[in-house]
Amino acid sequence: MTNNIIAQRLEQLREVLRRERLAAFIFPSTDAHQSEYVADHWKGREWISGFNGSAGTAVVTLDSAALWTDSRYFLAAEEQLRGTEFQLMKLKIEGTPTIAEWLNAQLTIQNSQFTEVGIDGMCFSAADTEALVAELRQQGGLTLRTNFDPLRQIWRDRPSIPLAPIEIQPSELAGESCASKLQRIRQALREQHADGMLVSALDDIAWTLNLRGRDVHCTPVFVAYLLLSTTSATLYINKEKLSPEVSAYLKENHIDVDDYQNVKQGLKDYFEYNILLDPSETSYTLMKAAEREVVRQESPIPSLKIVKNEAEIRGYHEAMLRDGVAMVRFLKWLETTMESPTTETEMSIDRKLTSLRAEQPLYRDLSFDTIAGYEAHGAIVHYEATPDTDIPLQPHGLLLLDSGAQYQDGTTDITRTIALGPVSAEQRHIYTLVLKGHIALSRAVFPERTTGTQLDVLARQFMWREGLNYLHGTGHGVGSYLSVHEGPHQFRMEWKPQPLVAGMTITCEPGIYLAGRFGVRIENTMLIVPASEEAFFPVEDRPRYLRLEPLTLCPIDKRPIDQSMLTPEERQWLNSYHQTVYDRLAPRLNADEQQWLRQATLPI
Amino acid sequence: MTNNIIAQRLEQLREVLRRERLAAFIFPSTDAHQSEYVADHWKGREWISGFNGSAGTAVVTLDSAALWTDSRYFLAAEEQLRGTEFQLMKLKIEGTPTIAEWLNAQLTIQNSQFTEVGIDGMCFSAADTEALVAELRQQGGLTLRTNFDPLRQIWRDRPSIPLAPIEIQPSELAGESCASKLQRIRQALREQHADGMLVSALDDIAWTLNLRGRDVHCTPVFVAYLLLSTTSATLYINKEKLSPEVSAYLKENHIDVDDYQNVKQGLKDYFEYNILLDPSETSYTLMKAAEREVVRQESPIPSLKIVKNEAEIRGYHEAMLRDGVAMVRFLKWLETTMESPTTETEMSIDRKLTSLRAEQPLYRDLSFDTIAGYEAHGAIVHYEATPDTDIPLQPHGLLLLDSGAQYQDGTTDITRTIALGPVSAEQRHIYTLVLKGHIALSRAVFPERTTGTQLDVLARQFMWREGLNYLHGTGHGVGSYLSVHEGPHQFRMEWKPQPLVAGMTITCEPGIYLAGRFGVRIENTMLIVPASEEAFFPVEDRPRYLRLEPLTLCPIDKRPIDQSMLTPEERQWLNSYHQTVYDRLAPRLNADEQQWLRQATLPI
């Protein structure tokens, strides 16, 4: 994308804005379903700004343009916006104005004749829209227009909403029938005093119906809405996507089918007394369309979906074995490759790793775009190498490699930071600080219903002592052949009230990023399991205790460790984890691979 | 208090209830100012139930009675309620009904002809009352009457509202003038879009005006309300309490004085546009009395009060030196005493410790009733020995001693668990688990604005690993010659959003309680200070880092430590703390005392 193209698009947009008497337009990163990753049809923010991160909001006035994103993307956005009109706005950094504050300042400077700001109300959640309306009103009395999308006029080659086929997730992998899930959702709705709900979140729809699609890059969902009442369920979807088999399955489960475009009418026609609409999940336009009494509460589905059943847990274990085999083959290959002069680059090793994963049974896709960042690129938290940024690997320093796959029986997410040769004393020190945090959280034992906010410090305590921190969360849920980011539970500095219970997945991924130099992150996907109770003292009213069990099976590079910084307990955890990795993976490896893994997992 | 007396009082109450056609009456633990500790006038819950803990709610129907309290008081309440009609309800324990649920069940069983429940609206906060109204309505459609206090008819020797004299806190101790505080409060009110507020919290009034009183046991406050507008301030107080000096001081500071009983009329007459009333602090009756637009928000005063200024910090350091001298003299005396047969008891050592504190300059009072619990009594979290429960000390096992004082320059709060002779292996193990938690939190370094909820796990992590926990918070703020419990910041498992900043005080007091056997708690009062930044790596956008500095100066008993459980860093913290204790206290001790302290603080 050249800066010239961005300039042309901005000019086209401004013509429309002037015609529509709009002072500005706001482009979010999301779609009509509040997805984190979206189909190309909804990549309007990327089209107008050139910035392709998964989180960011572009705002364009008649004379200026800016893009807000979070710390994961500061360096990537700086790179991608360079030379365009877009000014980078760093979220959560002191002094960064809010969108409304910036708009008010800009329109005052520009002495704008217009005071109305536009958004596409289908792609903004009701909660975000209402907050924006209130803030714009405070900021110089600006108003919001929500029923207009300039992209329809100016984005001529806009991709259409995808039509990829849908498949049924087999019951031996899903572990619970669609009928049972619908019953549990309806029970939860009754408890929230609602008789129905509109499900907009694509992964919640896929989970509920035990269906998977291919509409969104790296996420096996399909574009649809699901409207539930006490007695009926209607799937709003382009019918072309439904094979006879899937149509029959839906019929069998008493799921009616209607056209995707009819969801608004479906909401207007909803016949029961009240309907739950989650203001964070439901678009502003659809929230306004509901004519019954609206119960504005959190959707009950995520809390059901994130507690995995036995079949799903079995699936994760199977998928992790295959993912571990691919990772071990990759790491062995990389080690050999780096021993002699090589032309391998960040992008080429990504291709290699992906091809090794693709060889595995039940492989369907990556679960997100691989982050392969060598040295300074490793400090860009969500770096994705492009032909412009790609650099060759050299036989020294650190490679940060964050990757994952979608297997039909489980989603994986793993980060390893790998020494490609000698590393500096500082790299050793930083690597070991991150490892200590990773181990401390991995070793935690905690009462049931503890929150991720309470535990987050365990991963940060050692680096905080040296004035270092990372501004992303420490962990997120991982779907069962679904979204690689699944909430609402998280390990995070911010308050996340969702209590942790056995059966949830969650990543453990502390990191340290020294801008312009290198980055370290070490991540396993974990399962929350009951802690052994053998060693416990008897006390009254004792709750159940939980611990984290690594699902990920792959050695953690021992070469960059400063062993003098580890306690005996930390060594023991690492050695015991490595023993498990060897025991589980070795039977699936050939003799050479076994030998490599034996070395990689020898006790320290 | 005999059970017979309680039975008589219940019968008198029920006569009144029948006459007033009330199904039940609820007695809270608080007063008309939502205080934690209250003047005797407001101890209606204790009068009706016999339970004297600082937190608890009694509910009496025509046929039954129950008392809700939290885990700190489970054992004490069980003891005190034994033989009365009152059933103990354990808060936060699964299966415990809410008051409304219990009332509904009781009134259904009793087939009650009445459906109205009574409270004294002056002694219930607006927030609690509104929540209660909503819950009673859900529970069988019960309603609430808020304008009636049966104690006026049946509590014949009820103490009147106290009239203790008021004194001015000298500016060299307060560190900020009343005028400056009023200016900062009014600035904060403007930011909250309010032009005035009613201050009900007694410690907030005392802090704002730099006045101290003696109306409440262990807390140097005085009963009053303070009504602020943009230009005026009115203190509602019994004028008998004001000496000519204090009256002149108030006049000088433009504080009008009106009778305590006139506050309701004052609210009605409030002349500006709107008024901030904190729903958690303001009584339901006064909330209803306000006729202007009410800004229902948190009071801005606690957030100002909890960040101590230099004079206050200097005061804490001075007070802690004196408190440390008293503690060292006590511990030395106790050690000697336990070496030969003794008749000392929990109560007698409390008197000894209090007398040693009272010898110190600027001593005014205890800051709470001493908890001296020997062996099994140590497991009762808020145990207070009475002639009925008092037991002699024996030369073995653990004594839990939680105590503190009010000095004019600072409030203290310290817990030590002391070996009176040989202790069991289990006691050593538990003691060391608590000590490890105490040290881990004490050693924490964290970014400014971290919350206490994020850090709490540091104190619990080791005991959680063994299935042990404590159900109280890990720490609370401590006032500057004010309330020993000062918020809203806390170290706590529950979410407490108040961000931590330098200048706050906070205790660090993990514990483990094995019912019927023994209890361990180790507590220092800490000051939050900037962390040294010398060892920090340079990173972008770095926040300020903070750490905890112990204010308390007193050795931690080394004899019950299982040294094999401590890491080198933990030993180093303990040794370094003990070195500080010795260095600071030794100059104030005689040679014998110095020698004792030298032994008690020798490195391990």
XYZ file of C-alpha atoms in Angstrom, chain A residues 465-467, chain B residues 445 529-536 545-547:
15
model
C 11.354 -5.167 40.968
C 13.603 -3.873 38.167
C 11.189 -1.247 36.868
C 7.800 -3.349 43.991
C 7.158 5.125 49.117
C 8.852 5.543 45.719
C 11.092 2.574 44.909
C 14.739 3.256 44.307
C 15.198 3.555 40.586
C 18.897 2.884 40.442
C 18.706 -0.689 39.249
C 16.048 -0.003 36.633
C 7.484 2.420 40.841
C 6.560 2.102 44.502
C 7.455 -0.127 47.409
